[in-house]
């Protein structure tokens, strides 16, 4: 049980920390997604565990688990608990990608350059793999090695349900579909509110998880909540800017998809310069929110810059 | 905070208890599925809450909540906690019906005589309503009014995840699809194991929930586990028998659907007489499991008979 360093982090140091958390998350998910049933489970059907592993292993930067680990590290809590919370969060993220890719949702054939779940397997399997990853997240977050205090684990569980559910990510997804005119008239959505739900809620949960694991004071909790809020919006603006100005090769997908779909984004709403100014404002807000933590906040400061400046 | 009576129950008394729990569950779900966001939620989008309410209100006998309430009543715990656990369980049950009905799964247009969710709304909304009911279940089960002891709430949460996930209901559904030859060769499934997962796990959870809420001894927990196991299998055999011998009018759906699909059921596996004998054996097992509870077990005894003898 070690705690991650939380001192001044250069970009290189930051990337190292990010990679280390990704590797630990990968190993943990590999273990949690074994084909051996846990107590209370009858068996884990081969096809279903294969589909769950396909969409959750070898995946991405693991930014959400990183936020949980980095925010928890500010409170010197055992790294294992933060990794568990991060793994639960990542299960939710991966479930949402499987379901969002379905033909009736975004109808995507490719994700990170590989066939999406319903293309690799079939629609029924993809739906059940998503359902099962969502369910597994709530199994993981209740376990003893998340935190010694049951009350903390309960708070983490309930906050995760609210970040993922109707008032969070799932609610954001239906607002996004509504904004495309899928249920009748196309009504330009409130982009800030939509992203706060669709992508922001899970990113903020990573930060909040650290505060809960660290049994933070009310003031510290509010600081991480404010940081997570700014981080989530910065993440989405950077995403919207990349879709306009990004390089398809670096992105691993064509740029200009939002415009092609006629989507309302931060860029269409604020203009290119307005979106860039807003992004800089958010970085300042994120920095300011971390002020009470002094040097311990350096990793999260670097995380906000990383997200704002990323090229993919 | 009253506790349900647990003395000798005639069929009439039993039906009254069943109806009372259904009414209380309905009122509770109506409150839990309000359009007002809870703390940590941004807003509850109109279309999504409508779809969640459509598939979870005005629904069925509420057998699963009844099992939670009746088993908890044996331990004289507050009825409110059992109703909350029952509501969480019912959210999982309703989510599973929405997803099972989808075109890529069982492709059903009607459920209890009304259009299924994807027919009433659309596929994307149905998937998200299911996802959100699943997520809401884990929000509900963590709340303070489930049980005063956080450890009990955590045990309830984890057991629910395991009953619903890959090693329980979701796993059973993929095995059912595999048994229909959906993923290649049609292989007759192990019917007992399949039903133990697909329908049995949630029914058993109802019984286990009572034991957890009542902080039962190991022996009492094992008794309710055994009862729940027998109950779940009896429920499925009765279902398979109804599909062969039932009256379409009473069922509210055509009989003979299993045979039309060429499904392996307890009846195809054991024969009509064999299935009936097995059902009687299971009733005896359920009775025997309840022996340590004496007269307090009468309601659950009546529940097993009710399920075995039901006409729809």
Coordinates of C-alpha atoms in Angstrom, one line a residue:
Chain A
X1 CA 0.0 0.0 0.0
X2 CA 1.9 3.0 -1.2
X3 CA 0.5 6.5 -2.1
X4 CA 1.2 8.2 -5.4
X5 CA 3.6 11.1 -5.3
X6 CA 1.8 14.4 -5.3
X7 CA 4.7 16.8 -5.7
X8 CA 5.6 19.1 -8.7
X9 CA 4.9 17.2 -11.9
X10 CA 6.5 18.1 -15.2
X11 CA 4.8 16.9 -18.3
X12 CA 7.1 13.9 -18.4
X13 CA 6.4 13.1 -14.8
X14 CA 2.7 13.5 -15.4
X15 CA 2.8 11.1 -18.4
X16 CA 4.6 8.6 -16.3
X17 CA 2.0 8.8 -13.5
X18 CA -0.8 8.5 -16.1
X19 CA 0.9 5.4 -17.6
X20 CA 1.4 3.8 -14.2
X21 CA -2.2 4.2 -13.2
X22 CA -3.3 2.9 -16.6
X23 CA -1.1 -0.2 -16.2
X24 CA -2.4 -0.8 -12.6
X25 CA -6.0 -0.3 -13.7
X26 CA -5.5 -2.8 -16.6
X27 CA -4.1 -5.4 -14.2
X28 CA -6.9 -4.9 -11.8
X29 CA -9.7 -5.1 -14.4
X30 CA -8.1 -8.2 -15.8
X31 CA -8.4 -9.8 -12.4
X32 CA -11.9 -8.5 -11.7
X33 CA -13.0 -9.8 -15.1
X34 CA -11.8 -13.4 -14.6
X35 CA -14.0 -16.2 -15.8
X36 CA -14.2 -17.6 -12.2
X37 CA -17.5 -16.8 -10.4
X38 CA -17.4 -14.8 -7.2
X39 CA -19.4 -15.8 -4.1
X40 CA -23.2 -15.6 -5.0
X41 CA -22.5 -16.0 -8.7
X42 CA -23.4 -19.3 -10.4
X43 CA -21.0 -19.2 -13.4
X44 CA -19.7 -16.6 -15.8
X45 CA -20.8 -17.5 -19.3
X46 CA -17.8 -17.6 -21.7
X47 CA -19.3 -15.4 -24.4
X48 CA -20.4 -12.7 -22.0
X49 CA -17.1 -12.5 -20.1
X50 CA -15.3 -12.4 -23.4
X51 CA -17.4 -9.4 -24.6
X52 CA -16.9 -7.6 -21.3
X53 CA -13.2 -8.1 -21.5
X54 CA -13.1 -7.1 -25.1
X55 CA -14.5 -3.7 -24.3
X56 CA -12.8 -2.9 -21.1
X57 CA -9.2 -4.3 -21.4
X58 CA -6.5 -2.7 -23.6
X59 CA -8.4 0.5 -23.4
X60 CA -7.5 4.2 -23.6
X61 CA -5.7 6.5 -21.2
X62 CA -7.8 5.5 -18.2
X63 CA -8.2 9.2 -17.4
X64 CA -11.1 8.5 -15.0
X65 CA -9.2 6.1 -12.8
X66 CA -6.3 8.5 -12.9
X67 CA -8.5 11.2 -11.5
X68 CA -9.6 8.9 -8.6
X69 CA -6.0 7.9 -7.9
X70 CA -4.5 11.4 -8.1
X71 CA -7.3 13.0 -6.0
X72 CA -7.1 10.2 -3.4
X73 CA -3.3 10.6 -3.3
X74 CA -3.7 14.1 -1.9
X75 CA -5.1 12.6 1.2
X76 CA -2.5 9.9 1.6
X77 CA -5.0 7.1 1.5
X78 CA -4.0 3.6 0.3
X79 CA -3.6 3.5 -3.5
X80 CA -5.5 0.1 -3.7
X81 CA -8.8 1.8 -2.7
X82 CA -8.5 4.5 -5.3
X83 CA -7.6 1.9 -8.0
X84 CA -10.7 -0.1 -7.0
X85 CA -12.9 3.0 -7.3
X86 CA -11.2 3.8 -10.5
X87 CA -11.9 0.3 -11.9
X88 CA -15.6 0.6 -11.0
X89 CA -15.7 4.0 -12.7
X90 CA -14.0 2.6 -15.8
X91 CA -16.5 -0.3 -15.9
X92 CA -19.3 2.4 -16.1
X93 CA -17.3 4.3 -18.8
X94 CA -16.8 1.2 -20.9
X95 CA -20.5 0.1 -20.6
X96 CA -21.5 3.5 -21.8
X97 CA -19.3 3.3 -24.8
X98 CA -20.7 -0.1 -25.8
X99 CA -24.3 1.1 -25.5
X100 CA -23.6 4.5 -27.2
X101 CA -22.1 2.7 -30.2
X102 CA -25.2 0.5 -30.7
X103 CA -27.1 0.8 -34.1
X104 CA -30.1 2.5 -32.3
X105 CA -27.8 5.0 -30.6
X106 CA -24.7 6.4 -32.5
X107 CA -24.4 3.4 -34.8
X108 CA -20.6 3.2 -34.7
X109 CA -18.7 0.4 -36.3
X110 CA -15.3 1.3 -35.0
X111 CA -14.0 2.3 -31.6
X112 CA -10.3 3.0 -31.0
X113 CA -9.7 1.4 -34.4
X114 CA -11.3 -1.9 -33.6
X115 CA -14.8 -3.2 -34.3
X116 CA -17.4 -2.1 -31.8
X117 CA -18.9 -4.7 -29.5
X118 CA -22.0 -5.3 -31.6
X119 CA -19.9 -5.7 -34.7
X120 CA -17.4 -8.0 -33.1
X121 CA -20.1 -10.1 -31.3
X122 CA -23.8 -9.1 -32.0
X123 CA -26.3 -6.6 -30.6
X124 CA -27.7 -8.9 -27.9
X125 CA -24.3 -9.7 -26.6
X126 CA -23.2 -6.1 -26.7
X127 CA -26.3 -5.0 -24.7
X128 CA -25.7 -7.7 -22.1
X129 CA -22.0 -6.9 -21.9
X130 CA -22.8 -3.3 -21.2
X131 CA -25.5 -4.2 -18.6
X132 CA -23.0 -6.6 -16.9
X133 CA -20.2 -4.0 -16.8
X134 CA -22.6 -1.5 -15.3
X135 CA -23.7 -4.1 -12.7
X136 CA -20.1 -5.2 -12.0
X137 CA -19.2 -1.6 -11.2
X138 CA -21.6 -1.6 -8.2
X139 CA -20.2 -5.0 -7.1
X140 CA -16.6 -3.6 -7.2
X141 CA -17.3 -0.3 -5.4
X142 CA -18.8 -2.1 -2.3
X143 CA -15.8 -4.3 -1.7
X144 CA -13.8 -4.3 1.5
X145 CA -10.5 -3.2 -0.1
X146 CA -12.1 0.0 -1.4
X147 CA -12.1 1.6 2.1
X148 CA -12.1 0.2 5.6
X149 CA -15.1 2.3 6.6
X150 CA -18.5 0.9 5.3
X151 CA -20.0 4.4 5.3
X152 CA -17.4 5.7 2.9
X153 CA -18.1 2.7 0.6
X154 CA -21.8 3.5 0.7
X155 CA -21.2 7.2 -0.2
X156 CA -19.0 6.1 -3.1
X157 CA -21.7 3.7 -4.3
X158 CA -24.5 6.2 -4.2
X159 CA -22.5 8.9 -5.8
X160 CA -21.5 6.5 -8.6
X161 CA -25.2 5.7 -9.2
X162 CA -26.1 9.3 -9.4
X163 CA -23.2 10.2 -11.7
X164 CA -24.1 7.3 -14.1
X165 CA -27.9 7.4 -14.0
X166 CA -30.8 9.5 -15.2
X167 CA -29.6 12.7 -13.6
X168 CA -26.0 12.1 -14.9
X169 CA -24.5 10.2 -17.8
X170 CA -27.5 8.3 -19.0
X171 CA -29.6 11.4 -18.8
X172 CA -27.0 13.3 -20.8
X173 CA -27.0 10.7 -23.5
X174 CA -30.8 11.0 -24.1
X175 CA -30.4 14.8 -24.1
X176 CA -27.7 14.4 -26.8
X177 CA -30.0 12.2 -28.9
X178 CA -32.9 14.7 -28.4
X179 CA -30.5 17.5 -29.6
X180 CA -30.0 15.6 -32.9
X181 CA -33.8 15.7 -33.4
X182 CA -34.2 12.0 -32.8
X183 CA -37.5 12.3 -30.9
X184 CA -39.1 14.9 -33.1
X185 CA -38.2 18.6 -33.4
X186 CA -34.5 19.4 -33.2
X187 CA -34.0 21.7 -30.4
X188 CA -30.5 23.0 -29.8
X189 CA -29.6 21.7 -26.3
X190 CA -28.0 23.6 -23.4
X191 CA -24.5 22.4 -24.3
X192 CA -23.0 23.2 -20.9
X193 CA -25.7 21.2 -19.0
X194 CA -25.7 18.4 -21.5
X195 CA -21.9 17.9 -21.3
X196 CA -22.0 18.3 -17.5
X197 CA -24.2 15.2 -17.5
X198 CA -23.0 13.2 -20.4
X199 CA -19.2 13.4 -19.9
X200 CA -18.8 15.7 -16.9
X201 CA -20.5 13.6 -14.3
X202 CA -18.1 10.6 -14.5
X203 CA -15.0 12.8 -14.7
X204 CA -16.2 14.7 -11.7
X205 CA -16.9 11.4 -9.9
X206 CA -13.2 10.5 -10.2
X207 CA -12.3 13.7 -8.3
X208 CA -15.1 13.3 -5.8
X209 CA -14.0 9.7 -5.2
X210 CA -10.7 10.9 -3.9
X211 CA -12.4 13.3 -1.5
X212 CA -14.7 10.6 -0.2
X213 CA -11.8 8.1 0.1
X214 CA -9.8 10.7 1.9
X215 CA -12.7 11.6 4.2
X216 CA -12.1 15.2 3.2
X217 CA -13.5 18.2 5.1
X218 CA -16.5 19.9 3.6
X219 CA -14.2 22.6 2.2
X220 CA -11.9 20.1 0.6
X221 CA -14.8 18.3 -0.9
X222 CA -16.2 21.5 -2.3
X223 CA -12.7 22.3 -3.8
X224 CA -12.5 19.0 -5.6
X225 CA -16.1 19.3 -6.7
X226 CA -15.3 22.7 -8.3
X227 CA -12.1 21.3 -9.8
X228 CA -14.0 18.3 -11.2
X229 CA -16.6 20.6 -12.7
X230 CA -14.0 22.8 -14.4
X231 CA -12.1 19.7 -15.5
X232 CA -15.2 18.1 -17.1
X233 CA -16.1 21.2 -19.1
X234 CA -12.5 21.8 -20.2
X235 CA -12.4 18.1 -21.3
X236 CA -15.4 18.6 -23.5
X237 CA -14.3 22.0 -25.0
X238 CA -11.0 20.5 -25.9
X239 CA -12.9 17.6 -27.5
X240 CA -15.1 20.0 -29.5
X241 CA -12.0 22.0 -30.6
X242 CA -10.2 18.9 -31.7
X243 CA -13.2 17.9 -33.8
X244 CA -12.7 21.3 -35.7
X245 CA -9.0 21.8 -35.6
X246 CA -7.6 18.3 -34.9
X247 CA -5.6 16.0 -37.1
X248 CA -7.5 12.9 -38.2
X249 CA -4.3 10.8 -37.9
X250 CA -3.7 11.9 -34.3
X251 CA -7.3 11.6 -33.4
X252 CA -7.6 8.1 -34.9
X253 CA -11.0 9.1 -36.4
X254 CA -12.1 11.7 -39.0
X255 CA -12.3 15.3 -37.7
X256 CA -15.4 17.4 -38.5
X257 CA -17.9 14.7 -37.3
X258 CA -19.8 17.2 -35.1
X259 CA -20.3 19.6 -38.0
X260 CA -21.3 16.8 -40.3
X261 CA -24.0 15.8 -37.8
X262 CA -25.1 19.4 -37.3
X263 CA -24.3 19.0 -33.6
X264 CA -24.5 21.9 -31.2
X265 CA -21.1 22.1 -29.5
X266 CA -19.2 24.5 -27.4
X267 CA -17.6 25.7 -30.6
X268 CA -20.9 26.3 -32.5
X269 CA -22.2 28.0 -29.3
X270 CA -19.2 30.2 -28.4
X271 CA -17.3 30.4 -31.7
X272 CA -13.8 29.1 -32.1
X273 CA -12.1 32.0 -30.2
X274 CA -14.8 32.1 -27.6
X275 CA -14.4 28.4 -26.9
X276 CA -10.6 28.8 -26.6
X277 CA -11.0 31.7 -24.2
X278 CA -13.5 29.7 -22.1
X279 CA -11.0 26.8 -22.0
X280 CA -8.3 29.1 -20.6
X281 CA -10.8 30.4 -18.0
X282 CA -11.6 26.9 -17.0
X283 CA -7.9 26.1 -16.5
X284 CA -7.7 29.1 -14.2
X285 CA -10.8 27.9 -12.3
X286 CA -9.3 24.5 -11.9
X287 CA -6.0 26.0 -10.6
X288 CA -7.9 28.2 -8.2
X289 CA -10.0 25.3 -6.9
X290 CA -6.8 23.5 -6.0
X291 CA -5.2 26.4 -4.2
X292 CA -6.1 25.1 -0.7
X293 CA -4.1 21.9 -1.4
X294 CA -0.8 23.8 -2.2
X295 CA 1.8 21.6 -3.9
X296 CA -0.3 18.5 -3.3
X297 CA -2.6 19.7 -6.0
X298 CA 0.2 19.8 -8.7
X299 CA -0.7 16.4 -10.2
X300 CA -4.4 17.5 -10.7
X301 CA -3.1 20.9 -12.1
X302 CA -1.1 19.0 -14.6
X303 CA -4.0 16.8 -15.4
X304 CA -6.2 19.8 -16.3
X305 CA -3.4 21.2 -18.6
X306 CA -2.9 17.8 -20.1
X307 CA -6.6 17.5 -21.0
X308 CA -6.8 21.0 -22.4
X309 CA -3.7 20.6 -24.6
X310 CA -4.1 17.0 -25.8
X311 CA -4.1 16.3 -29.5
X312 CA -6.3 13.2 -29.3
Chain B
X1 CA -42.8 1.5 11.0
X2 CA -44.9 -1.6 11.3
X3 CA -44.1 -5.2 10.6
X4 CA -46.2 -7.4 8.4
X5 CA -48.1 -10.2 10.2
X6 CA -46.4 -13.6 9.8
X7 CA -48.9 -15.9 11.3
X8 CA -51.1 -18.6 9.6
X9 CA -52.2 -17.3 6.2
X10 CA -55.1 -18.7 4.3
X11 CA -55.2 -18.1 0.5
X12 CA -57.4 -15.1 1.0
X13 CA -55.1 -13.7 3.7
X14 CA -52.2 -14.3 1.4
X15 CA -53.7 -12.5 -1.5
X16 CA -54.4 -9.5 0.8
X17 CA -50.8 -9.4 1.9
X18 CA -49.6 -9.7 -1.7
X19 CA -51.9 -6.8 -2.8
X20 CA -50.9 -4.7 0.1
X21 CA -47.2 -5.1 -0.7
X22 CA -47.9 -4.4 -4.4
X23 CA -49.7 -1.1 -3.4
X24 CA -46.9 0.0 -1.1
X25 CA -44.3 -0.9 -3.7
X26 CA -46.2 1.1 -6.4
X27 CA -46.4 4.2 -4.1
X28 CA -42.7 3.9 -3.3
X29 CA -41.6 3.5 -6.9
X30 CA -43.8 6.5 -7.9
X31 CA -42.0 8.6 -5.3
X32 CA -38.5 7.3 -6.3
X33 CA -39.3 7.9 -10.0
X34 CA -40.2 11.5 -9.5
X35 CA -39.0 14.1 -12.1
X36 CA -37.2 16.0 -9.4
X37 CA -33.4 15.4 -9.3
X38 CA -31.8 14.0 -6.1
X39 CA -28.6 15.4 -4.7
X40 CA -25.8 14.9 -7.1
X41 CA -28.1 14.7 -10.1
X42 CA -28.3 17.7 -12.6
X43 CA -31.8 17.1 -13.9
X44 CA -34.0 14.2 -14.9
X45 CA -34.8 14.5 -18.7
X46 CA -38.6 14.2 -19.3
X47 CA -38.5 11.5 -22.0
X48 CA -36.2 9.3 -19.9
X49 CA -38.2 9.5 -16.7
X50 CA -41.4 8.9 -18.6
X51 CA -40.0 5.7 -20.1
X52 CA -38.7 4.5 -16.7
X53 CA -42.1 5.1 -15.2
X54 CA -43.9 3.5 -18.1
X55 CA -42.1 0.2 -17.5
X56 CA -42.1 0.1 -13.8
X57 CA -45.4 1.5 -12.6
X58 CA -48.8 -0.3 -12.9
X59 CA -46.9 -3.5 -13.0
X60 CA -47.6 -7.1 -12.1
X61 CA -47.9 -8.9 -8.8
X62 CA -44.7 -7.4 -7.4
X63 CA -43.7 -10.9 -6.3
X64 CA -40.0 -10.0 -5.8
X65 CA -40.8 -7.1 -3.4
X66 CA -43.3 -9.4 -1.7
X67 CA -40.5 -12.0 -1.0
X68 CA -38.3 -9.2 0.5
X69 CA -41.1 -7.9 2.7
X70 CA -42.3 -11.4 3.8
X71 CA -38.9 -12.7 4.6
X72 CA -37.9 -9.5 6.5
X73 CA -41.2 -9.7 8.5
X74 CA -40.0 -12.9 10.0
X75 CA -37.3 -10.9 11.8
X76 CA -39.5 -8.1 12.9
X77 CA -37.5 -5.5 11.1
X78 CA -39.1 -2.2 9.9
X79 CA -41.2 -2.7 6.9
X80 CA -39.9 0.4 5.2
X81 CA -36.4 -1.1 4.8
X82 CA -37.9 -4.2 3.1
X83 CA -40.0 -2.1 0.8
X84 CA -36.9 -0.1 -0.2
X85 CA -35.0 -3.3 -0.9
X86 CA -38.0 -4.6 -2.8
X87 CA -38.2 -1.4 -4.9
X88 CA -34.6 -1.7 -5.8
X89 CA -35.1 -5.4 -6.8
X90 CA -38.2 -4.4 -8.8
X91 CA -36.2 -1.8 -10.7
X92 CA -33.7 -4.5 -11.7
X93 CA -36.6 -6.8 -12.7
X94 CA -38.2 -4.1 -14.8
X95 CA -34.9 -3.1 -16.5
X96 CA -34.4 -6.8 -17.5
X97 CA -37.9 -6.9 -19.1
X98 CA -37.2 -3.8 -21.2
X99 CA -33.9 -5.1 -22.4
X100 CA -35.2 -8.7 -22.9
X101 CA -38.0 -7.3 -25.1
X102 CA -35.6 -5.5 -27.5
X103 CA -35.6 -6.5 -31.2
X104 CA -32.1 -7.9 -30.9
X105 CA -33.2 -10.0 -27.9
X106 CA -36.7 -11.6 -27.8
X107 CA -38.2 -9.0 -30.1
X108 CA -41.5 -8.7 -28.2
X109 CA -44.0 -6.0 -29.2
X110 CA -46.3 -6.5 -26.2
X111 CA -45.8 -6.9 -22.5
X112 CA -48.7 -7.3 -20.1
X113 CA -51.0 -6.3 -23.0
X114 CA -49.3 -3.0 -23.6
X115 CA -46.6 -2.0 -26.2
X116 CA -43.1 -2.8 -25.0
X117 CA -40.8 0.2 -24.2
X118 CA -39.1 0.3 -27.6
X119 CA -42.5 0.1 -29.4
X120 CA -44.0 2.9 -27.1
X121 CA -40.9 5.0 -27.3
X122 CA -38.0 3.9 -29.5
X123 CA -35.0 1.5 -29.1
X124 CA -32.5 4.1 -27.9
X125 CA -34.9 5.3 -25.2
X126 CA -35.7 1.8 -24.2
X127 CA -32.0 0.9 -23.8
X128 CA -31.4 4.0 -21.7
X129 CA -34.5 3.5 -19.6
X130 CA -33.3 0.0 -18.8
X131 CA -29.8 1.3 -18.0
X132 CA -31.2 4.0 -15.8
X133 CA -33.5 1.6 -13.9
X134 CA -30.6 -0.7 -13.3
X135 CA -28.5 2.2 -12.0
X136 CA -31.3 3.6 -9.9
X137 CA -31.6 0.2 -8.1
X138 CA -28.1 0.7 -6.7
X139 CA -28.9 4.2 -5.6
X140 CA -32.0 3.0 -3.8
X141 CA -30.4 0.1 -2.0
X142 CA -27.7 2.3 -0.4
X143 CA -30.1 4.7 1.2
X144 CA -30.3 5.3 4.9
X145 CA -33.9 4.1 5.3
X146 CA -33.0 0.6 4.0
X147 CA -31.3 -0.2 7.3
X148 CA -29.6 1.7 10.0
X149 CA -26.4 -0.4 9.8
X150 CA -24.2 0.6 6.8
X151 CA -22.6 -2.8 6.7
X152 CA -26.1 -4.4 6.1
X153 CA -26.7 -1.9 3.2
X154 CA -23.4 -2.8 1.7
X155 CA -24.1 -6.6 1.9
X156 CA -27.5 -5.9 0.2
X157 CA -25.9 -3.9 -2.5
X158 CA -23.2 -6.4 -3.4
X159 CA -25.7 -9.3 -3.3
X160 CA -27.9 -7.4 -5.6
X161 CA -25.1 -6.8 -8.1
X162 CA -24.2 -10.5 -8.1
X163 CA -27.8 -11.6 -8.5
X164 CA -28.3 -9.3 -11.5
X165 CA -24.9 -9.5 -13.2
X166 CA -22.8 -11.9 -15.3
X167 CA -23.0 -14.7 -12.7
X168 CA -26.8 -14.2 -12.2
X169 CA -29.6 -12.8 -14.3
X170 CA -27.6 -11.2 -17.2
X171 CA -25.6 -14.4 -17.5
X172 CA -28.7 -16.4 -17.6
X173 CA -30.1 -14.3 -20.4
X174 CA -27.1 -14.9 -22.6
X175 CA -27.3 -18.7 -21.9
X176 CA -30.9 -18.6 -22.9
X177 CA -30.1 -16.9 -26.2
X178 CA -27.2 -19.4 -26.7
X179 CA -29.7 -22.2 -26.1
X180 CA -31.8 -20.9 -29.0
X181 CA -28.8 -21.3 -31.3
X182 CA -28.3 -17.5 -31.5
X183 CA -24.5 -17.7 -31.5
X184 CA -24.0 -20.7 -33.7
X185 CA -24.8 -24.3 -33.0
X186 CA -27.9 -24.9 -30.9
X187 CA -26.8 -26.7 -27.7
X188 CA -29.6 -27.7 -25.3
X189 CA -28.7 -25.8 -22.1
X190 CA -28.7 -27.1 -18.5
X191 CA -32.2 -25.9 -17.8
X192 CA -31.8 -26.0 -14.0
X193 CA -28.7 -23.9 -14.1
X194 CA -30.0 -21.5 -16.7
X195 CA -33.2 -20.8 -14.7
X196 CA -31.3 -20.5 -11.5
X197 CA -29.5 -17.6 -13.1
X198 CA -32.1 -16.0 -15.4
X199 CA -35.1 -16.0 -13.1
X200 CA -33.9 -17.7 -9.9
X201 CA -31.2 -15.3 -8.8
X202 CA -33.6 -12.3 -8.4
X203 CA -36.3 -14.3 -6.7
X204 CA -33.7 -15.7 -4.3
X205 CA -32.4 -12.2 -3.7
X206 CA -35.8 -11.3 -2.3
X207 CA -35.5 -14.0 0.3
X208 CA -31.9 -13.3 1.1
X209 CA -32.7 -9.6 1.5
X210 CA -35.0 -10.4 4.4
X211 CA -32.2 -12.5 6.0
X212 CA -29.7 -9.6 5.5
X213 CA -32.1 -7.0 6.8
X214 CA -32.9 -9.2 9.8
X215 CA -29.2 -9.8 10.5
X216 CA -30.1 -13.5 10.5
X217 CA -27.9 -16.2 12.0
X218 CA -25.8 -18.3 9.6
X219 CA -28.4 -21.1 9.9
X220 CA -31.3 -18.8 9.3
X221 CA -29.6 -17.3 6.3
X222 CA -28.9 -20.8 4.9
X223 CA -32.6 -21.7 5.5
X224 CA -33.8 -18.7 3.5
X225 CA -31.2 -19.4 0.8
X226 CA -32.5 -23.0 0.5
X227 CA -36.1 -21.7 0.4
X228 CA -35.3 -19.1 -2.2
X229 CA -33.5 -21.7 -4.3
X230 CA -36.6 -24.1 -4.2
X231 CA -38.9 -21.2 -4.8
X232 CA -37.1 -20.0 -7.9
X233 CA -37.1 -23.4 -9.5
X234 CA -40.8 -24.0 -8.6
X235 CA -41.6 -20.6 -10.1
X236 CA -39.9 -21.6 -13.4
X237 CA -41.4 -25.1 -13.6
X238 CA -44.9 -23.7 -13.0
X239 CA -44.1 -21.2 -15.8
X240 CA -43.1 -24.0 -18.1
X241 CA -46.2 -26.0 -17.2
X242 CA -48.4 -23.0 -17.9
X243 CA -46.9 -22.6 -21.3
X244 CA -48.0 -26.1 -22.1
X245 CA -51.3 -26.4 -20.2
X246 CA -52.3 -22.8 -19.4
X247 CA -55.2 -20.9 -20.8
X248 CA -54.2 -18.1 -23.1
X249 CA -57.0 -15.8 -21.7
X250 CA -55.7 -16.2 -18.1
X251 CA -52.1 -15.9 -19.2
X252 CA -52.7 -12.8 -21.2
X253 CA -50.4 -14.2 -23.9
X254 CA -50.6 -17.2 -26.3
X255 CA -49.7 -20.6 -24.7
X256 CA -47.3 -22.9 -26.4
X257 CA -44.6 -20.2 -27.1
X258 CA -41.8 -22.3 -25.7
X259 CA -42.6 -25.2 -28.0
X260 CA -43.0 -22.9 -31.0
X261 CA -39.4 -21.6 -30.3
X262 CA -38.2 -25.2 -29.8
X263 CA -37.0 -24.1 -26.3
X264 CA -35.6 -26.6 -23.8
X265 CA -37.7 -26.3 -20.7
X266 CA -38.3 -28.3 -17.5
X267 CA -41.2 -29.9 -19.4
X268 CA -39.2 -30.9 -22.4
X269 CA -36.4 -32.1 -20.1
X270 CA -38.5 -34.0 -17.4
X271 CA -41.7 -34.6 -19.3
X272 CA -45.1 -33.3 -18.1
X273 CA -45.5 -35.8 -15.3
X274 CA -41.8 -35.5 -14.3
X275 CA -42.1 -31.7 -14.1
X276 CA -45.2 -31.9 -12.0
X277 CA -43.5 -34.4 -9.6
X278 CA -40.5 -32.1 -9.4
X279 CA -42.7 -29.2 -8.6
X280 CA -44.3 -31.1 -5.7
X281 CA -40.8 -32.1 -4.4
X282 CA -39.7 -28.4 -4.5
X283 CA -42.8 -27.4 -2.5
X284 CA -41.7 -29.9 0.1
X285 CA -38.2 -28.6 0.1
X286 CA -39.5 -25.1 0.5
X287 CA -41.6 -26.2 3.5
X288 CA -38.7 -28.1 5.0
X289 CA -36.4 -25.1 4.7
X290 CA -38.9 -23.0 6.6
X291 CA -39.3 -25.5 9.4
X292 CA -36.8 -23.6 11.8
X293 CA -39.1 -20.5 11.6
X294 CA -42.2 -22.3 12.8
X295 CA -45.4 -20.3 12.3
X296 CA -43.4 -17.3 11.3
X297 CA -42.7 -19.1 8.0
X298 CA -46.4 -19.5 7.1
X299 CA -46.5 -16.5 4.7
X300 CA -43.5 -17.8 2.7
X301 CA -45.1 -21.3 2.7
X302 CA -48.2 -19.8 1.2
X303 CA -46.1 -17.9 -1.3
X304 CA -44.5 -21.1 -2.6
X305 CA -47.9 -22.7 -3.0
X306 CA -49.3 -19.6 -4.6
X307 CA -46.5 -19.7 -7.2
X308 CA -46.8 -23.4 -7.9
X309 CA -50.6 -23.2 -8.3
X310 CA -51.0 -19.9 -10.2
X311 CA -52.9 -19.8 -13.4
X312 CA -51.0 -16.8 -14.9

